[in-house]
Tab-separated table of C-alpha atoms and ligand atoms in Angstrom:
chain	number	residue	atom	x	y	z
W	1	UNK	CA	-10.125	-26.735	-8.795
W	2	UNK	CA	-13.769	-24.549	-9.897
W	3	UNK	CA	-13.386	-21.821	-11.251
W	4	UNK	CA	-14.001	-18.227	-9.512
W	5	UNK	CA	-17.386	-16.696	-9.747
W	6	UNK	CA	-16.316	-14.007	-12.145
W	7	UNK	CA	-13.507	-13.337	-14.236
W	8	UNK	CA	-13.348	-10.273	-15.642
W	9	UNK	CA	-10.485	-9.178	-13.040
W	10	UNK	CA	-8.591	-12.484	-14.799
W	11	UNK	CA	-9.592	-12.107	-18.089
W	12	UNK	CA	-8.987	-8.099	-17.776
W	13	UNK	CA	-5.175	-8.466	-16.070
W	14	UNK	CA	-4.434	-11.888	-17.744
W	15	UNK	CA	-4.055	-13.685	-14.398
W	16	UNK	CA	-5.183	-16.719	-13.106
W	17	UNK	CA	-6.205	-16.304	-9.666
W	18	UNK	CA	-7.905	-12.878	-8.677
W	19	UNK	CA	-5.799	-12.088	-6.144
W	20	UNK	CA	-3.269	-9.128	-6.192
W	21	UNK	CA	-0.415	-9.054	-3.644
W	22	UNK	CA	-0.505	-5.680	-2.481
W	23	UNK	CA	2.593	-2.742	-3.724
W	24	UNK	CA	4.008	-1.633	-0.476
W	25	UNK	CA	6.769	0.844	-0.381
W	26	UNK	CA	9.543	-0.279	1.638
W	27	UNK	CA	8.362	-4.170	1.685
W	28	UNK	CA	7.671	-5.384	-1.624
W	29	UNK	CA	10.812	-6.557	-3.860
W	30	UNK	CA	10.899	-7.917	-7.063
W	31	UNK	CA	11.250	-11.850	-5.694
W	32	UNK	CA	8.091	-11.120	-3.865
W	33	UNK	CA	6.460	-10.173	-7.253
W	34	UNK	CA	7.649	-12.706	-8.791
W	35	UNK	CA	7.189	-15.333	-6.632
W	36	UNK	CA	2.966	-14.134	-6.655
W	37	UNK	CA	2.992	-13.765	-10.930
W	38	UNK	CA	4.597	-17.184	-11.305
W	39	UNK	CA	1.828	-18.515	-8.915
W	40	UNK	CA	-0.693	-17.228	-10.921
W	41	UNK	CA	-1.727	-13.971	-9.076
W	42	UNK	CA	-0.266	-10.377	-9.700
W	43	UNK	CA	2.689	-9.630	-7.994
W	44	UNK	CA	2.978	-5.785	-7.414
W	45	UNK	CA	5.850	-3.616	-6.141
W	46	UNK	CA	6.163	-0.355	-4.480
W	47	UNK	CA	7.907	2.195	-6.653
W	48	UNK	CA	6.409	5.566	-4.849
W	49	UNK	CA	10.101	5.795	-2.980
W	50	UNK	CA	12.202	4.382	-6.300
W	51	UNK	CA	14.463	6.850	-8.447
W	52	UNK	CA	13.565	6.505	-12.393
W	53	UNK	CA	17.322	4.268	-11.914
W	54	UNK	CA	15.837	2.119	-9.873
W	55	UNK	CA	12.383	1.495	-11.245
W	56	UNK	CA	14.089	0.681	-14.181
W	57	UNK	CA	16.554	-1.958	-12.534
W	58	UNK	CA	13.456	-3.232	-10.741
W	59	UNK	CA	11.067	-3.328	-13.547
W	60	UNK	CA	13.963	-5.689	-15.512
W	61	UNK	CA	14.398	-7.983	-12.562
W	62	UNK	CA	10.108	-8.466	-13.231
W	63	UNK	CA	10.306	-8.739	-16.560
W	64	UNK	CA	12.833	-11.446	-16.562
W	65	UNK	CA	11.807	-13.155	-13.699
W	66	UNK	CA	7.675	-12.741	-14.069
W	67	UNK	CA	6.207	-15.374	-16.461
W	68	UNK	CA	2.826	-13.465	-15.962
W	69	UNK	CA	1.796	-10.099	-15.465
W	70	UNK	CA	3.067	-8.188	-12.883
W	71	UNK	CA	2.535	-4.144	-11.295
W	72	UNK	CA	4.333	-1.839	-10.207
W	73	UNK	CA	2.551	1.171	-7.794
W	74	UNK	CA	3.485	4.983	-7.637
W	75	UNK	CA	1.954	7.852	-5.463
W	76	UNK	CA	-0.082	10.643	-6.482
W	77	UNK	CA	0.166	13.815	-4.212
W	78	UNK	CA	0.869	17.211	-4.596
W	79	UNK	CA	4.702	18.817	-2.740
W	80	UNK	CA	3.453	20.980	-0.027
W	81	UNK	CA	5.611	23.982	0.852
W	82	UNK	CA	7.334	23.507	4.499
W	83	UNK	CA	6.076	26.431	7.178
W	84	UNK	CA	8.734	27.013	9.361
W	85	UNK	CA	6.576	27.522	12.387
W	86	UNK	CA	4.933	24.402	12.095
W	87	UNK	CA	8.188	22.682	11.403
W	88	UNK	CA	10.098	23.965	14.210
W	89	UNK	CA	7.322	22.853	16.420
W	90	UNK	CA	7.213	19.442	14.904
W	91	UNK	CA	11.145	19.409	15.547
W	92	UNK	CA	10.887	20.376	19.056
W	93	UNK	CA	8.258	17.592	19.614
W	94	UNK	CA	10.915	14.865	18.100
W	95	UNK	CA	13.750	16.370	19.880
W	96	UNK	CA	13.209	14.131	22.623
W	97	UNK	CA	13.755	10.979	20.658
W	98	UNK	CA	16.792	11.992	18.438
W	99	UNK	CA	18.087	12.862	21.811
W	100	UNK	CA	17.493	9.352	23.095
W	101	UNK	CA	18.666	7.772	19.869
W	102	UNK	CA	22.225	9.783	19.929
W	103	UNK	CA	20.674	11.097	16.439
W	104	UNK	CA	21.439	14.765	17.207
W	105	UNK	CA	18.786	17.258	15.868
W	106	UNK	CA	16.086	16.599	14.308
W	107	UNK	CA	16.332	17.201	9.969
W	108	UNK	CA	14.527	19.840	7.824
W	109	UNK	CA	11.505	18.945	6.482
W	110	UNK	CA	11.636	17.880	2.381
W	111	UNK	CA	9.725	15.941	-0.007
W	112	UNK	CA	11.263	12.540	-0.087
W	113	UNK	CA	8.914	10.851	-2.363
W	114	UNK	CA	9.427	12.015	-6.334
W	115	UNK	CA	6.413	13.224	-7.980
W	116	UNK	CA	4.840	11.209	-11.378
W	117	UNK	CA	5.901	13.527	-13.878
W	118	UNK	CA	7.322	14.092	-16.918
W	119	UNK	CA	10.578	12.188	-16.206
W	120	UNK	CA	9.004	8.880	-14.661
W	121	UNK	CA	6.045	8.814	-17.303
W	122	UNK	CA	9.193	8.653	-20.029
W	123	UNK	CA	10.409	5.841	-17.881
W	124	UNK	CA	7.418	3.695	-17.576
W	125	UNK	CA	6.099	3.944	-20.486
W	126	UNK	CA	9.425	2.872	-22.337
W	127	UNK	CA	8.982	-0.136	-20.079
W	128	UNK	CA	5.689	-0.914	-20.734
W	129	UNK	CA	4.665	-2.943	-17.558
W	130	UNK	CA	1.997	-4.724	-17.698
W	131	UNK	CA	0.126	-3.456	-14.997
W	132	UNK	CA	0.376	0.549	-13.513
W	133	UNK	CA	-0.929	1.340	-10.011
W	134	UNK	CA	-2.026	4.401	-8.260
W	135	UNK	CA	-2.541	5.379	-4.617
W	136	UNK	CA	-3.987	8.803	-4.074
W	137	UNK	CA	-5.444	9.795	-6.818
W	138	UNK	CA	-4.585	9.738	-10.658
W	139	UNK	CA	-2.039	11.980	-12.451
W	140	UNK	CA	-3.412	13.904	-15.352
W	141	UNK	CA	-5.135	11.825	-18.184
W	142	UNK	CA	-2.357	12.694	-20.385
W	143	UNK	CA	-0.123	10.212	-18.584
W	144	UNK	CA	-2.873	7.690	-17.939
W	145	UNK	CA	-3.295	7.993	-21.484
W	146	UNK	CA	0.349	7.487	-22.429
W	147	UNK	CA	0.440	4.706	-20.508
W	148	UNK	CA	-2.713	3.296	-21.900
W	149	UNK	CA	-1.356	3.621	-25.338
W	150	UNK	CA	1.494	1.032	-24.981
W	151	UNK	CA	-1.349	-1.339	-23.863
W	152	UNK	CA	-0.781	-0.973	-19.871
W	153	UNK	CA	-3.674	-1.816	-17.452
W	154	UNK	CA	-4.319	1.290	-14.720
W	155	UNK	CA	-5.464	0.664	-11.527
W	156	UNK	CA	-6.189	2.851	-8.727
W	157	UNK	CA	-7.257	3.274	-5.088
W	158	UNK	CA	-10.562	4.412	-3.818
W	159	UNK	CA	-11.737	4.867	-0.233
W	160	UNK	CA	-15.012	6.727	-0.753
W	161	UNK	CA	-18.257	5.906	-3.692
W	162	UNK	CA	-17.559	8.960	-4.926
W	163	UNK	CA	-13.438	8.000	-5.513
W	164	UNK	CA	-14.797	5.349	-7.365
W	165	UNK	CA	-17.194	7.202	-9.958
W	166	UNK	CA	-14.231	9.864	-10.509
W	167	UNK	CA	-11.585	7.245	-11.280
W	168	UNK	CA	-13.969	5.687	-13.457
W	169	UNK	CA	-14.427	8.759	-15.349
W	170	UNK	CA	-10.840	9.186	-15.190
W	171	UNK	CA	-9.910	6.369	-17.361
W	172	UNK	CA	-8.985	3.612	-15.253
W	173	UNK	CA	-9.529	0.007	-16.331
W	174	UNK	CA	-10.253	-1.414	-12.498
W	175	UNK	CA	-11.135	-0.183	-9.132
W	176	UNK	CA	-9.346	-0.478	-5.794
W	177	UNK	CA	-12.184	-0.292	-2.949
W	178	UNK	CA	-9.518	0.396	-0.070
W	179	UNK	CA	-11.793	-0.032	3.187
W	180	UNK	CA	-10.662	0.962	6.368
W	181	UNK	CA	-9.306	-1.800	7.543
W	182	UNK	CA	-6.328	-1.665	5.339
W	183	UNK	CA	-2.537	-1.482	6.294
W	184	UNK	CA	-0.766	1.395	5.250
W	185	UNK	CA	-1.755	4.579	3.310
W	186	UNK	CA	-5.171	5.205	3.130
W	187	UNK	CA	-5.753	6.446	-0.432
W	188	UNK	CA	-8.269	9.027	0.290
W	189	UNK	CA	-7.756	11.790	-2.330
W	190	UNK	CA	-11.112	13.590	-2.698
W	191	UNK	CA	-11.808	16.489	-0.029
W	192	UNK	CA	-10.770	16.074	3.335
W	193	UNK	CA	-7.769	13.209	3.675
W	194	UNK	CA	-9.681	12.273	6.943
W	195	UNK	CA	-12.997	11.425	5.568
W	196	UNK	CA	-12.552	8.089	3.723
W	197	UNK	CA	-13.240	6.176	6.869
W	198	UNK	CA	-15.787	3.174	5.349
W	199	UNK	CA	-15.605	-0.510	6.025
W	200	UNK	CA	-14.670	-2.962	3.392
W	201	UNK	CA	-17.463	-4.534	4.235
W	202	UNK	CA	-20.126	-1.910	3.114
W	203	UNK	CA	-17.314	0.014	0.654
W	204	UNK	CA	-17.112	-3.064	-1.941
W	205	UNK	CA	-20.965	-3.584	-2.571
W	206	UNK	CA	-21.426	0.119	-2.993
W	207	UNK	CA	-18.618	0.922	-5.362
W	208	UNK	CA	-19.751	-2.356	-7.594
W	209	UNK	CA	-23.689	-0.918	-7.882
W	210	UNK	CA	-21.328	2.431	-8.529
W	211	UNK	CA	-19.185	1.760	-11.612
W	212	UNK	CA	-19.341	-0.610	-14.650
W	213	UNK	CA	-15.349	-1.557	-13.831
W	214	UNK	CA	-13.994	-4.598	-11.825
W	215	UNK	CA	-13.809	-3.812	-8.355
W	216	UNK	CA	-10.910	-5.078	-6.344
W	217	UNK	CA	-11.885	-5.472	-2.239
W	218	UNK	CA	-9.020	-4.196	-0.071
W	219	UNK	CA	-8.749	-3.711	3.568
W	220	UNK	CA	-8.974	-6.634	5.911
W	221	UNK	CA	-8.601	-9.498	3.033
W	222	UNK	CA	-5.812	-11.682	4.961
W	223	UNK	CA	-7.586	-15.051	4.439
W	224	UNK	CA	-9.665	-17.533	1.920
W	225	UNK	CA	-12.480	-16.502	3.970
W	226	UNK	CA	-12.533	-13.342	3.140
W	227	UNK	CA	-11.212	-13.574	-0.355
W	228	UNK	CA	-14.654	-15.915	-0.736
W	229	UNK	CA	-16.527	-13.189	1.244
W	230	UNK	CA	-14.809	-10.199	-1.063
W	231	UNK	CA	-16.821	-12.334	-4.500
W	232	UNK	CA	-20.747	-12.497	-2.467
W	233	UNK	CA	-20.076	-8.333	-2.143
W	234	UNK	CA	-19.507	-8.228	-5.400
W	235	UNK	CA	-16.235	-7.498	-6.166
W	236	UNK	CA	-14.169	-9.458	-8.740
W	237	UNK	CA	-11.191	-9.848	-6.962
W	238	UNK	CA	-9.129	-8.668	-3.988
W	239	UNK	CA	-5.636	-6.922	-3.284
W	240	UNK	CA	-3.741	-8.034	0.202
W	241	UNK	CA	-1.217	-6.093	1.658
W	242	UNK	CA	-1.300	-7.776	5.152
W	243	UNK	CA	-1.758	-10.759	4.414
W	244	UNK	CA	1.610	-11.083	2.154
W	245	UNK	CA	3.886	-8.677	4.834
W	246	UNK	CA	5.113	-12.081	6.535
W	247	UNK	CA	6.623	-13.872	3.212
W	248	UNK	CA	10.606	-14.416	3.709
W	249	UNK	CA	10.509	-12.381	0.046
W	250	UNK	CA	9.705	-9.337	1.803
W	251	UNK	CA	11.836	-6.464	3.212
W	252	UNK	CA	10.545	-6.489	6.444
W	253	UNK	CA	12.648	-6.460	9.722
W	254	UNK	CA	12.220	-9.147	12.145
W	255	UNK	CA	10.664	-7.937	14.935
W	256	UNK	CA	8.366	-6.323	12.575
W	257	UNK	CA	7.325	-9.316	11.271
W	258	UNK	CA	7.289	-11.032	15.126
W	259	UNK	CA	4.993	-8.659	15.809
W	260	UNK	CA	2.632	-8.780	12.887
W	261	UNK	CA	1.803	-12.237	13.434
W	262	UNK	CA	0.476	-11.947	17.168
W	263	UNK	CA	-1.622	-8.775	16.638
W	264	UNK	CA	-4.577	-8.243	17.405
W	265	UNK	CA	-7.002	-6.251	15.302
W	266	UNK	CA	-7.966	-3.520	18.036
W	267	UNK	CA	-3.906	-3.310	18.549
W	268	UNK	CA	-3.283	-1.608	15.333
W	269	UNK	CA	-4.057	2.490	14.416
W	270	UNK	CA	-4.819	4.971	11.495
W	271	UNK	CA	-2.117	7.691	12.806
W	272	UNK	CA	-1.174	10.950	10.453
W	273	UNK	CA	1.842	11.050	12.618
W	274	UNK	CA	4.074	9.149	11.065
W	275	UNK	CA	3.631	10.832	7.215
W	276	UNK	CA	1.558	12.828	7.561
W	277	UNK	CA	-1.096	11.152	5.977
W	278	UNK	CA	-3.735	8.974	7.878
W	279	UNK	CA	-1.974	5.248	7.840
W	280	UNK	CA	-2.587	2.427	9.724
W	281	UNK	CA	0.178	0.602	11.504
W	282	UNK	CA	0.688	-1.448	15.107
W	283	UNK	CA	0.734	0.751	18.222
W	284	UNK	CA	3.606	1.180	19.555
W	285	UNK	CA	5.175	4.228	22.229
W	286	UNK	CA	5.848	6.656	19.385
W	287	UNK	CA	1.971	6.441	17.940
W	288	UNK	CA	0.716	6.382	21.349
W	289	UNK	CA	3.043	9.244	22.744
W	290	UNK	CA	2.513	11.625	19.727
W	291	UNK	CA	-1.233	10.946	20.013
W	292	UNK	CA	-1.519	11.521	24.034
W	293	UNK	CA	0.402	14.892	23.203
W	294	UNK	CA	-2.447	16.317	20.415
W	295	UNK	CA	0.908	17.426	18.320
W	296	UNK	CA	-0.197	18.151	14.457
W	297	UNK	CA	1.929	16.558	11.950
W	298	UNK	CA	3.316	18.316	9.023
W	299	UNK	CA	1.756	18.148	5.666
W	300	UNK	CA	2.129	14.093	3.553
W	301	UNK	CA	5.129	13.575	3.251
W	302	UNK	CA	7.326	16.496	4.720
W	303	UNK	CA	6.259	14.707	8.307
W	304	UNK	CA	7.450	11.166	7.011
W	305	UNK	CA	10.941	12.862	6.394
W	306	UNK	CA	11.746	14.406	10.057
W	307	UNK	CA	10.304	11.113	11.401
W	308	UNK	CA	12.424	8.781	9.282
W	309	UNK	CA	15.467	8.618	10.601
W	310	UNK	CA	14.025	7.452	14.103
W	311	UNK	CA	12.552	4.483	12.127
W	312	UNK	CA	16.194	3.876	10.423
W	313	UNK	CA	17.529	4.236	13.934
W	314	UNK	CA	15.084	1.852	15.550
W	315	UNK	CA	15.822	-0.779	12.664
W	316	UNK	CA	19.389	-0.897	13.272
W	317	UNK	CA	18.595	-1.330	17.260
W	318	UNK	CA	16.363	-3.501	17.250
W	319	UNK	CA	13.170	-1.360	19.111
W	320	UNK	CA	9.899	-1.543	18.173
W	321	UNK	CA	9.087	1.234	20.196
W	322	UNK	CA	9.714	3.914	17.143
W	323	UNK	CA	9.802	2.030	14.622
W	324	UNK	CA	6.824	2.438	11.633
W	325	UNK	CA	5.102	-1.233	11.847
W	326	UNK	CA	2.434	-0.573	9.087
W	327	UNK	CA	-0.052	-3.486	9.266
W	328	UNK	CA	-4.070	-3.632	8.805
W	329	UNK	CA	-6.248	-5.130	11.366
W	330	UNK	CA	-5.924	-8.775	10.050
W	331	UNK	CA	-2.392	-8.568	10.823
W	332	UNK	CA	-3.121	-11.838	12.892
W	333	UNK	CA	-4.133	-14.155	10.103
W	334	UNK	CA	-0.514	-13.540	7.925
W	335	UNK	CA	1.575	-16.392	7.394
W	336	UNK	CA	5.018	-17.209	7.315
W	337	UNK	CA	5.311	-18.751	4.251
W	338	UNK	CA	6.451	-18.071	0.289
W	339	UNK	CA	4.753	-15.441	-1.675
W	340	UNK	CA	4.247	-18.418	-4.002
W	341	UNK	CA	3.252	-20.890	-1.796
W	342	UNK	CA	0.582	-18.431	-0.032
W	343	UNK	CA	-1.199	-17.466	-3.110
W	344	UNK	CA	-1.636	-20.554	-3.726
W	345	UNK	CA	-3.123	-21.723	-0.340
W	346	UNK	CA	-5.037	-18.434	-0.268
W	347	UNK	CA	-6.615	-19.549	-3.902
W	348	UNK	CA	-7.306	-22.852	-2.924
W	349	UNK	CA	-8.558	-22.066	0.334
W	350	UNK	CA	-10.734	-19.394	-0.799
W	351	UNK	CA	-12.347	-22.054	-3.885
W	352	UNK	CA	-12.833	-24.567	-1.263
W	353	UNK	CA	-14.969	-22.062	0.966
W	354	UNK	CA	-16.826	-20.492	-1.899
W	355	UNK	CA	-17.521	-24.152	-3.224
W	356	UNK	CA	-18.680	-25.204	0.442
W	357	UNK	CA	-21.379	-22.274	0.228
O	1	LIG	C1	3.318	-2.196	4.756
O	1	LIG	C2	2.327	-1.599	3.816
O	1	LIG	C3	2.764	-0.704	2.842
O	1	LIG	C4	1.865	-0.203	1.886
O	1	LIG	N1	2.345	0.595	0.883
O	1	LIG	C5	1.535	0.909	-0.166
O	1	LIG	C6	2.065	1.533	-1.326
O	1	LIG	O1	3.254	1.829	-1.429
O	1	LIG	N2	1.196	1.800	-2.333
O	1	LIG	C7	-0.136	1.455	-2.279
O	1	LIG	O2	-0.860	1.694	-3.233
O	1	LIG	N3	-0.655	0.869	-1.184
O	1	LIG	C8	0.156	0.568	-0.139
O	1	LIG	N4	-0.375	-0.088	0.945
O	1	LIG	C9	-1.823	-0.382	0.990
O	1	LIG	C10	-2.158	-1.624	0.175
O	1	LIG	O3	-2.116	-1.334	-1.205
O	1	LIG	C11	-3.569	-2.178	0.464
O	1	LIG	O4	-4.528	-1.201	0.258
O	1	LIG	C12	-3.704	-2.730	1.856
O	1	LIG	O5	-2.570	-3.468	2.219
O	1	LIG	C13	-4.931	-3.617	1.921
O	1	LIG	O6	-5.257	-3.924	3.236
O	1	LIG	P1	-4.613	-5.141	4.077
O	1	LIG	O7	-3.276	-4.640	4.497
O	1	LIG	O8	-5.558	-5.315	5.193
O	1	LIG	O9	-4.511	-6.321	3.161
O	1	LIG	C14	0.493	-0.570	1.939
O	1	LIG	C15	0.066	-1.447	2.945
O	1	LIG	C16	0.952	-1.967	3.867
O	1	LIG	C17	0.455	-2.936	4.909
């Protein structure tokens, strides 16, 4: 095999293969991560949703099972206070499904994600993880600091130039260019949550003339195509949500994963009403209904908790139709295959395309 064009994302991690497998609340488990370190790329999980308890139980299951480095992802937003007017309308809107599911009424809006504080700083940083990643921001440099300090590596999310040059300034040691093409949370966190609406395709060579640090492409990476494609931009290496989602490793419910792998690009949406917060997923009736009827979702997250429960519902009988399917537009290109076994094939692909150009 040739090498990879540059290294610095590597060297910088301690990885062999610049590609990241994506943290994704909800999917990601610790076999998945594993399954990606041991293969020579960095496994990540999802830990925005995960008690302190359970990050800790995760984070054990890594470090015994993870012969490389490995990270593990929390969110970064602020606990906005519920207005009851707003809610009640919101509940009135869903009343019509938790009718239809036999769910009763719909719940009262709370924060269901714990905030990276005090208490989960303590935790981490007693557990010194290799590798710490951020979505929506970056908590205060005190904590990047702490973490820094035991020798962790800090990543975070940028959808805009100008998230870039701040969480360059804040202290991070690599950046995240999430273009819109991504699955999931967009991790817009400067001005309005909206705005961060660029292509990875013109993001990644604009945040790499931007900031000294590694850039990681995101958004859209689902093959060794585009992995090649993410190195002539200029970016160092690339993190894949998508792309991974299909993997037997992940938590991901059947039809879910049925779906992901026959659609289209133009078949999947960035909707704020499922969280609250714009997100891509696949269309399906609920995104298309609550978009037809102009409702406004609650603030990120209080809107994720009154929806939830139709999305537990829907899981347990088996309908798509209100179900949260998050997926980026390469949905199409994801494989069925193990974490290992695909970062692998995406590596080797991706060297055999570079070294054909
Ligand atoms: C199912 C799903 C869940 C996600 N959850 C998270 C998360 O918990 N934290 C995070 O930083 N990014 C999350 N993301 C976004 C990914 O980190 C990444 O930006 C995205 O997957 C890249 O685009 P792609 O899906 O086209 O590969 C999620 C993406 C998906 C598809």
């Amino acid at each position: 095999m040739t090498g990879w064009p540059r290294t610095d994302l590597c060297d910088l991690l301690g990885i062999e293969h610049p590609i990241i497998q994506a943290p994704m609340a909800g999917a990601t488990t610790p076999a998945v991560a594993v399954a990606v370190s041991n293969a020579g790329g960095l496994g990540s999980l999802g830990c925005a949703a995960k008690t302190p308890d359970q990050v800790r139980e995760d984070v054990a299951a890594l470090q015994d099972g993870a012969n490389h480095a490995f990270n593990i992802n929390f969110f970064v937003h602020d606990v906005p206070e519920p207005n009851a007017e707003d809610e009640a309308a919101m509940q009135q809107r869903l009343a019509p499904y938790y009718a239809e599911l036999g769910l009763g009424e719909a719940p009262t809006a709370r924060s269901m994600y714990p905030i990276f504080g005090e208490e989960m700083l303590e935790v981490v940083t007693k557990l010194t993880p290799p590798v710490v990643s951020f979505h929506f921001g970056l908590p205060d440099r005190a904590i990047i600091e702490g973490l820094k300090s035991v020798g962790t590596v800090i990543l975070a999310s940028a959808t805009t130039v100008r998230e870039a040059i701040v969480l360059e300034a804040g202290g991070v040691d690599a950046i995240i260019a999430q273009g819109l093409e991504a699955g999931g949370h967009r991790g817009t966190f400067l001005g309005d949550i909206g705005s961060g609406n660029i292509g990875t395709f013109a993001l990644v060579p604009q945040v790499a003339d931007a900031v000294k640090l590694p850039v990681i492409a995101a958004g859209g990476v689902a093959d060794g195509r585009a992995i090649a494609a993410a190195f002539a931009l200029g970016a160092s290496g690339v993190q894949m949500g998508t792309a991974f989602l299909a993997c037997p490793e992940m938590q991901m419910h059947p039809l879910h994963r049925e779906l992901l792998l026959k659609t289209l690009g133009e078949e999947t949406q960035v909707t704020r009403s499922i969280s609250g917060r714009p997100a891509r997923a696949i269309v399906n009736r609920y995104i298309t209904e609550m978009s037809e009827s102009g409702a406004e979702p609650l603030a990120f997250p209080l809107q994720y908790s009154v929806v939830g429960s139709l999305n537990v519902a829907s899981r347990k009988n088996n309908s798509t139709d209100l179900m949260v399917m998050w997926a980026g537009q390469g949905a199409a290109l994801s494989k069925v295959l193990p974490a290992g076994e695909l970062l692998t094939k995406l590596a080797e692909d991706a060297q055999a395309v570079l070294a054909r150009m």
